[in-house]
mmCIF file of C-alpha atoms and ligand atoms in Angstrom:
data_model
loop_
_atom_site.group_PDB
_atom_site.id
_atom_site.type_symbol
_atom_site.label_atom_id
_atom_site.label_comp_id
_atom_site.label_asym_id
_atom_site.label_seq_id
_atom_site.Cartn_x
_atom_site.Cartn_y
_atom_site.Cartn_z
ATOM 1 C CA UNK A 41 0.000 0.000 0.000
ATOM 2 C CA UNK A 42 1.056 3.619 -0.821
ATOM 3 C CA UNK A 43 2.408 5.811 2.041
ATOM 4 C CA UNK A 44 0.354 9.092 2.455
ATOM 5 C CA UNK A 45 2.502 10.913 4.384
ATOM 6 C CA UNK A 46 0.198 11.413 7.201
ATOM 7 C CA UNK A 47 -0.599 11.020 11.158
ATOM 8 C CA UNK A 48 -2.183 7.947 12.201
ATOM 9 C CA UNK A 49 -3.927 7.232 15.384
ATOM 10 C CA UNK A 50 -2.002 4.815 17.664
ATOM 11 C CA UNK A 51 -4.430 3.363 19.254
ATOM 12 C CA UNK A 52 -8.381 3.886 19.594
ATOM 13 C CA UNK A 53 -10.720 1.445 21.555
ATOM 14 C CA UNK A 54 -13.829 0.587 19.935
ATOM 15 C CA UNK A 55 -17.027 1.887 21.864
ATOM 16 C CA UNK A 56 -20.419 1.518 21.360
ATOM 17 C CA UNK A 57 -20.853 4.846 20.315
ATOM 18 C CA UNK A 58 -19.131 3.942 17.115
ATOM 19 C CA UNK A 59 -20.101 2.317 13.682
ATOM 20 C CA UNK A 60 -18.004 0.923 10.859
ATOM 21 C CA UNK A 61 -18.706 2.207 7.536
ATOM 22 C CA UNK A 62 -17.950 -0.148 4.707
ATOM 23 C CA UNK A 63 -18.420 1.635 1.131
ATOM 24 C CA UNK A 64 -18.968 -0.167 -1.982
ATOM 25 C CA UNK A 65 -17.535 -3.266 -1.514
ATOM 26 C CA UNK A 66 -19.127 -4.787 -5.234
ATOM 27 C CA UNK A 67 -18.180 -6.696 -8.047
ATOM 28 C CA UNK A 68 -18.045 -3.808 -10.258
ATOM 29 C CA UNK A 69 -14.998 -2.106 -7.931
ATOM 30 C CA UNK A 70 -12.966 -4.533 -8.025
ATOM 31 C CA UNK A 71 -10.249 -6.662 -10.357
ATOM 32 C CA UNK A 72 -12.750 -8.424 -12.968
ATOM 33 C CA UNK A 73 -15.350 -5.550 -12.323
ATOM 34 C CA UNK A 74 -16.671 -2.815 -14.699
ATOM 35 C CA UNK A 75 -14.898 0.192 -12.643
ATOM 36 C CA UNK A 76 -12.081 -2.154 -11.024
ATOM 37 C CA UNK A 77 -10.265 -0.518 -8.554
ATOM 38 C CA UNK A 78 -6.695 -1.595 -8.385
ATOM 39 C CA UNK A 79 -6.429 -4.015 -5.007
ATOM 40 C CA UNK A 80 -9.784 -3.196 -4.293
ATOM 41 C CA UNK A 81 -10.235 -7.359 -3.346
ATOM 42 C CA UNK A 82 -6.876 -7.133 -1.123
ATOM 43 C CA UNK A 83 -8.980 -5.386 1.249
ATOM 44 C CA UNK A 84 -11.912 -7.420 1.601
ATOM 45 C CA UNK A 85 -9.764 -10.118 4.613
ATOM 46 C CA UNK A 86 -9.308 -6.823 6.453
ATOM 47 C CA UNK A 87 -12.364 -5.679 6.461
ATOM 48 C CA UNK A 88 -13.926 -8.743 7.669
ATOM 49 C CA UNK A 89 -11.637 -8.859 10.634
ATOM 50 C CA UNK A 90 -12.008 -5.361 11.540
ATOM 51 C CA UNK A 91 -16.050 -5.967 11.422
ATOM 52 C CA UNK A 92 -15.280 -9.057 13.806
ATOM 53 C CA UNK A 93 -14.046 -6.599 15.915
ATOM 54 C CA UNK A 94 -17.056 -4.009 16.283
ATOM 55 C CA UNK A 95 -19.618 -6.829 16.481
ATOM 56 C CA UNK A 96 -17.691 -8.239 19.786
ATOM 57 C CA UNK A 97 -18.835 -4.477 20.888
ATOM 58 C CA UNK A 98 -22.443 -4.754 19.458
ATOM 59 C CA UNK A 99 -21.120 -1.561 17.320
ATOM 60 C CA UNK A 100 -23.539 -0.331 14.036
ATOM 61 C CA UNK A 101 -21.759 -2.249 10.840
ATOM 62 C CA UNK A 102 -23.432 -0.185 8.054
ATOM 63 C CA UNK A 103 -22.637 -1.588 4.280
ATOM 64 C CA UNK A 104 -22.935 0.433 0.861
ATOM 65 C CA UNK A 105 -24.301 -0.439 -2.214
ATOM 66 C CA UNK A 106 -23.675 2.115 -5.454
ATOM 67 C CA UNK A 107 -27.378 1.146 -6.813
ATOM 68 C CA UNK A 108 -27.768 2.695 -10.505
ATOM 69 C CA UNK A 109 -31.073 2.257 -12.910
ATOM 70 C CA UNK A 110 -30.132 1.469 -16.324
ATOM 71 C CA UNK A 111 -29.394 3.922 -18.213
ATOM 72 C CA UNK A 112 -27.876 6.244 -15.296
ATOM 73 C CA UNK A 113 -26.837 10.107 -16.316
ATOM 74 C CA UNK A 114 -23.327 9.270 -14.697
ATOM 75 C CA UNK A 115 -22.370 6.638 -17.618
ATOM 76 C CA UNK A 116 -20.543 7.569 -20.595
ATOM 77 C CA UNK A 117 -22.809 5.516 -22.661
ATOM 78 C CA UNK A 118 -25.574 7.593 -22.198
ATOM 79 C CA UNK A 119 -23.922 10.506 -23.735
ATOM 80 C CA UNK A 120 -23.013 11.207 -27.247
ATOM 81 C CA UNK A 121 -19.806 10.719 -28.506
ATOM 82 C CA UNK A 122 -18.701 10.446 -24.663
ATOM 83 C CA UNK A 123 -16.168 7.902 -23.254
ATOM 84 C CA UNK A 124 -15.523 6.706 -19.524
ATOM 85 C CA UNK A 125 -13.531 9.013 -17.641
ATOM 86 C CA UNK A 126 -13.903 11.653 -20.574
ATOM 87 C CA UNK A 127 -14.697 15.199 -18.098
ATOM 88 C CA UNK A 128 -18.089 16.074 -17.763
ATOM 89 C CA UNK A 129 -19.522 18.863 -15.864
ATOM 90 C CA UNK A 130 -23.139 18.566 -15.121
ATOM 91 C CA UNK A 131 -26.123 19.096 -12.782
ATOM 92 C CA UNK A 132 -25.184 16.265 -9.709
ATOM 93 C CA UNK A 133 -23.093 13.916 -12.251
ATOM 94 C CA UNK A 134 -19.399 14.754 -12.544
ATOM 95 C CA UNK A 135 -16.232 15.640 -12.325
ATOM 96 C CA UNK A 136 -15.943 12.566 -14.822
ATOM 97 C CA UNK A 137 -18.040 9.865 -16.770
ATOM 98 C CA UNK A 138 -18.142 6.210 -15.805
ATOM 99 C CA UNK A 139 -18.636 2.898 -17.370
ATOM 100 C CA UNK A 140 -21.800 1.767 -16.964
ATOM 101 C CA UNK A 141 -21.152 0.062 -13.708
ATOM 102 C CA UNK A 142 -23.509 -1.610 -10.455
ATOM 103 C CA UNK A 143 -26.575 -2.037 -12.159
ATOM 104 C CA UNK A 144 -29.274 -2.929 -10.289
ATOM 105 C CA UNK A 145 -30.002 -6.242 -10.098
ATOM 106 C CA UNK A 146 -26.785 -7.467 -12.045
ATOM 107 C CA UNK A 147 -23.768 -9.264 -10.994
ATOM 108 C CA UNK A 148 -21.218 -6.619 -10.734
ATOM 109 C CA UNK A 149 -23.977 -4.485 -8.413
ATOM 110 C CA UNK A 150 -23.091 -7.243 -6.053
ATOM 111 C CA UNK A 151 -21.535 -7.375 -2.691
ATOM 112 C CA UNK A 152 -18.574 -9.273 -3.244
ATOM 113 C CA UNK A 153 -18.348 -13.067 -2.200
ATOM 114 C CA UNK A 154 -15.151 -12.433 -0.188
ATOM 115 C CA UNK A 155 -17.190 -9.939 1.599
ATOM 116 C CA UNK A 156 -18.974 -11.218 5.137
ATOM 117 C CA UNK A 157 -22.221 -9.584 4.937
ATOM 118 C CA UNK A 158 -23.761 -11.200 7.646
ATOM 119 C CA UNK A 159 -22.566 -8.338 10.019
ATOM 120 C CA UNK A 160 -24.184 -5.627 8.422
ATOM 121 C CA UNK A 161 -27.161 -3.974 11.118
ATOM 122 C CA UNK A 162 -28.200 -1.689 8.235
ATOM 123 C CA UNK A 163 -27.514 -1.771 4.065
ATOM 124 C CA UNK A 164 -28.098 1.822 2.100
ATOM 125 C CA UNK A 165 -28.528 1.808 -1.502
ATOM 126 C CA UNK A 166 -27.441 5.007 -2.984
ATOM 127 C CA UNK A 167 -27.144 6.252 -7.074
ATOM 128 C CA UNK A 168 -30.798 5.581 -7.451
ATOM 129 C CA UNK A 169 -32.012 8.606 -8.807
ATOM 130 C CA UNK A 170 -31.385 8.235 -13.342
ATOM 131 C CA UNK A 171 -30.025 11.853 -13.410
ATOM 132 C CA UNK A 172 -28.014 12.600 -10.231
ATOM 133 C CA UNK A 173 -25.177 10.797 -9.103
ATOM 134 C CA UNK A 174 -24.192 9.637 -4.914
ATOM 135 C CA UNK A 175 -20.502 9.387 -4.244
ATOM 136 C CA UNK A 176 -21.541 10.088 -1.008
ATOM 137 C CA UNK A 177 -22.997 7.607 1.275
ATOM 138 C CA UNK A 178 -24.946 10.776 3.130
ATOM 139 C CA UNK A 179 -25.504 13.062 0.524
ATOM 140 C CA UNK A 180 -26.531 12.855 -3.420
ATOM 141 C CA UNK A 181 -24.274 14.842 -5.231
ATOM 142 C CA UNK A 182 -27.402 17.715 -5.374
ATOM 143 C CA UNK A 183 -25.471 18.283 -2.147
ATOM 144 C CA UNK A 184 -29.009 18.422 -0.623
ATOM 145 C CA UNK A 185 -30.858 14.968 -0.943
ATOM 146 C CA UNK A 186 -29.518 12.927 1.741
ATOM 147 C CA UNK A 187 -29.437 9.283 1.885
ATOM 148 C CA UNK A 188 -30.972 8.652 5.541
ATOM 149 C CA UNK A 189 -27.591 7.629 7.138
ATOM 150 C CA UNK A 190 -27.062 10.888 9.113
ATOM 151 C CA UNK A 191 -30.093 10.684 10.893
ATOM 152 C CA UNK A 192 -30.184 6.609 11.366
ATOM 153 C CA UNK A 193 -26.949 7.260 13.099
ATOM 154 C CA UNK A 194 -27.443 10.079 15.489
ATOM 155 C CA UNK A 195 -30.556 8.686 16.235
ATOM 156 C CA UNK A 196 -28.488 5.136 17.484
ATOM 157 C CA UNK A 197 -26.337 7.868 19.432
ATOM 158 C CA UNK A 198 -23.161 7.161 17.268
ATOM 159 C CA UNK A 199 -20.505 9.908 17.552
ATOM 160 C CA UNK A 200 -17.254 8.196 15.523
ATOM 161 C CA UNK A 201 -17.479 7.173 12.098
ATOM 162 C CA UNK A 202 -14.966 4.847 10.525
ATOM 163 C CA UNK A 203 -15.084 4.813 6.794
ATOM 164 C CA UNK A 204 -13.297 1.617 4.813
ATOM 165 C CA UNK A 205 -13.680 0.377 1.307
ATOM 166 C CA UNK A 206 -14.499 1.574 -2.186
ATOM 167 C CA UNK A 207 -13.049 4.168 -3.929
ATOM 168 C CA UNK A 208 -10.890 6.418 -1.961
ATOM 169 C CA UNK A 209 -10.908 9.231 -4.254
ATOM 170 C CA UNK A 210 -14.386 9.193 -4.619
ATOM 171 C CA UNK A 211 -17.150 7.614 -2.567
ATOM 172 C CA UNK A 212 -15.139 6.930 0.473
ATOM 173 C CA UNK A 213 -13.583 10.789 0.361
ATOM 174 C CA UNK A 214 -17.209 12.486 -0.262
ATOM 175 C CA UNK A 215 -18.207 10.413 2.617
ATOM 176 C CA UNK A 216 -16.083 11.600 5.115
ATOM 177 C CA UNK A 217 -16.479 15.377 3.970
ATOM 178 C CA UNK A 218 -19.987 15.322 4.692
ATOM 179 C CA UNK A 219 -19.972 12.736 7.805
ATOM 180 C CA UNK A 220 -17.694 15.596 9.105
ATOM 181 C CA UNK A 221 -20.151 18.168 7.862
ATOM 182 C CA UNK A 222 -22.992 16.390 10.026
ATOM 183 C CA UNK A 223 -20.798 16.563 12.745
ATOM 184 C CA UNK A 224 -19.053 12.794 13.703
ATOM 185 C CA UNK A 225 -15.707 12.284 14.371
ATOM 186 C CA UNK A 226 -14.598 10.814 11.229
ATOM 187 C CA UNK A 227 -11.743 8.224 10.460
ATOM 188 C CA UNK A 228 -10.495 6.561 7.371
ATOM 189 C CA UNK A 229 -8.953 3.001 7.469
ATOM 190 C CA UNK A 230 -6.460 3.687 5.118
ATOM 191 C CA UNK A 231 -5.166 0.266 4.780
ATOM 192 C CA UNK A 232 -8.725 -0.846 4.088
ATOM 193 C CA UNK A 233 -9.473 1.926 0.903
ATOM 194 C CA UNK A 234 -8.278 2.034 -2.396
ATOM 195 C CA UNK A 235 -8.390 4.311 -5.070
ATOM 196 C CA UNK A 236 -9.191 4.801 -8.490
ATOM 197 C CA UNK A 237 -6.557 7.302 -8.953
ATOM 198 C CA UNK A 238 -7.891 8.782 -12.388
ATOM 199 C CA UNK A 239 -6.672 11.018 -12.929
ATOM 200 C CA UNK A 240 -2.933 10.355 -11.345
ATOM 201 C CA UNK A 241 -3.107 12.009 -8.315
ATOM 202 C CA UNK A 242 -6.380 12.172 -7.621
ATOM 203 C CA UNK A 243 -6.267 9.601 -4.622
ATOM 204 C CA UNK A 244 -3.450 12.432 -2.900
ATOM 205 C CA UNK A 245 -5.208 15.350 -3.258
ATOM 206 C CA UNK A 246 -8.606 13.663 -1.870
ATOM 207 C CA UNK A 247 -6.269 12.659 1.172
ATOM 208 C CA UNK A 248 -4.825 16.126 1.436
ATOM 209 C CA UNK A 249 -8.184 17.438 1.703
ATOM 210 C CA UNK A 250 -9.791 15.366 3.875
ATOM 211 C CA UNK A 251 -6.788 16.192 6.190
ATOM 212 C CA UNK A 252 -7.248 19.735 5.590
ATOM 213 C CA UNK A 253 -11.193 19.054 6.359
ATOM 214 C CA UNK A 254 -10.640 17.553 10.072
ATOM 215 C CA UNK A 255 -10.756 13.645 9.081
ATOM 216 C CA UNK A 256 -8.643 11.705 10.925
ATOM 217 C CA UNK A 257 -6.477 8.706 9.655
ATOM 218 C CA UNK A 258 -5.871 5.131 11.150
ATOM 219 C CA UNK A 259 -4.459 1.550 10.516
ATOM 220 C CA UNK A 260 -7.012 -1.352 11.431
ATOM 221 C CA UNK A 261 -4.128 -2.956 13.515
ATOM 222 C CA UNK A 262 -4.347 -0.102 15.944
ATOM 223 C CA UNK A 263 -8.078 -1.183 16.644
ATOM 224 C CA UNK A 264 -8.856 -2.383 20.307
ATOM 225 C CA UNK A 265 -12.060 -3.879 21.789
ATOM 226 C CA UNK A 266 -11.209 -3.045 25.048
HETATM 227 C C1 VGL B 311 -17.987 5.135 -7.146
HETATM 228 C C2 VGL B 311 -17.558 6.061 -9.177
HETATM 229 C C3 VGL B 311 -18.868 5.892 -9.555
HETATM 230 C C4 VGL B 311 -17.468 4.701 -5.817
HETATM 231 C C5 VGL B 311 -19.313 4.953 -7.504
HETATM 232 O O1 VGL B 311 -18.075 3.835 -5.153
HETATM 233 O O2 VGL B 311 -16.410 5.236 -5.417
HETATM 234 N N1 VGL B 311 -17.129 5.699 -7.978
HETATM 235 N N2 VGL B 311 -19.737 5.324 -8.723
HETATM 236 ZN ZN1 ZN B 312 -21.635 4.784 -9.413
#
């Protein structure tokens, strides 16, 4: 795994005021996948033994699902003369075009098999709407439609978020912005995340922002139960 360059928590012990956040982890994001995020399977062992961890505290395990209709405003295809990745600056869709990717219903839309699913307390589909896109697992990218996690969590009492999977850059890093924006203590497992990294860079600058933004960073080895 790349080095970011920045400061980790030691040591944090998990509390029942906490819930792990586990974005995305589909077909479609990783190696084989429509969008395949490079490593995005090497995290999957990880992520099952860090949720092994918050269940022994009877913590909130919340799973992602990128959910799109057919057709979706956010793919390429759907757009003349358009290709993946090609710029595109629109209404809730951007700062890029996609391959048509998590369909509902398909294969690639998914949870994938590596992935322990039986620890989930709550699953959120998200990318629903045919003309807006959701990088965020709180907030549409409208910036205003949110998703229904915000409020499920404050209402369990949750203070600390801690945000792993798929893609750094992108759904993971809008995630934290706004889970800091609705006021939790936010963390990234940056040994569970990967990025897409399109273009080159892309996965820094999202770190140096989130950094800049009051998210915190941490290593699932320095994870205690207590
Ligand atoms: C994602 C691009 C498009 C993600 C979802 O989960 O990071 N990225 N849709
Ligand atoms: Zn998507």
């Amino acid at each position: 795994m790349e080095e970011f360059n920045v400061k980790l928590e030691n040591s944090l012990i998990i509390s029942g005021s906490d819930a792990l956040l586990i974005v995305d982890v589909q077909n479609d994001f990783t190696p084989g996948g429509a969008l395949p995020v490079n490593e995005g399977d090497q995290i999957i062992p990880g992520i099952n033994q860090l949720a092994t961890k918050f269940k022994k505290r009877e913590t909130l395990i919340v799973l992602t699902q990128d959910w799109h209709p057919d057709g979706h405003h956010s793919f390429a295809s759907v757009h003349d003369g358009k290709n993946p990745f090609d710029p595109f600056d629109g209404e809730g869709l951007g700062p890029v075009l996609w391959p048509d990717h998590c369909i509902q219903g398909s294969l690639g839309a998914e949870f994938h098999d590596d992935l322990d699913t039986t620890f989930a307390t709550l699953i959120i589909r998200k990318g629903f709407h045919r003309e807006i896109d959701s990088y965020s697992i709180f907030l549409e990218n409208d910036k205003k439609t949110e998703t229904g996690l915000a409020g499920y969590l404050k209402s369990k009492g949750i203070k600390r978020v801690f945000l792993t999977g798929l893609a750094l850059d992108f759904c993971v890093y809008y995630s934290a912005i706004d889970a800091r924006s609705f006021g939790f203590e936010t963390y990234v497992v940056l040994d569970l995340t990967r990025g897409i990294d399109n273009p080159e860079g892309n996965v820094l600058k999202a770190i140096r922002d989130m950094e800049q933004k009051g998210v915190r960073f941490v290593k699932s080895p320095a994870f205690q139960t207590g």
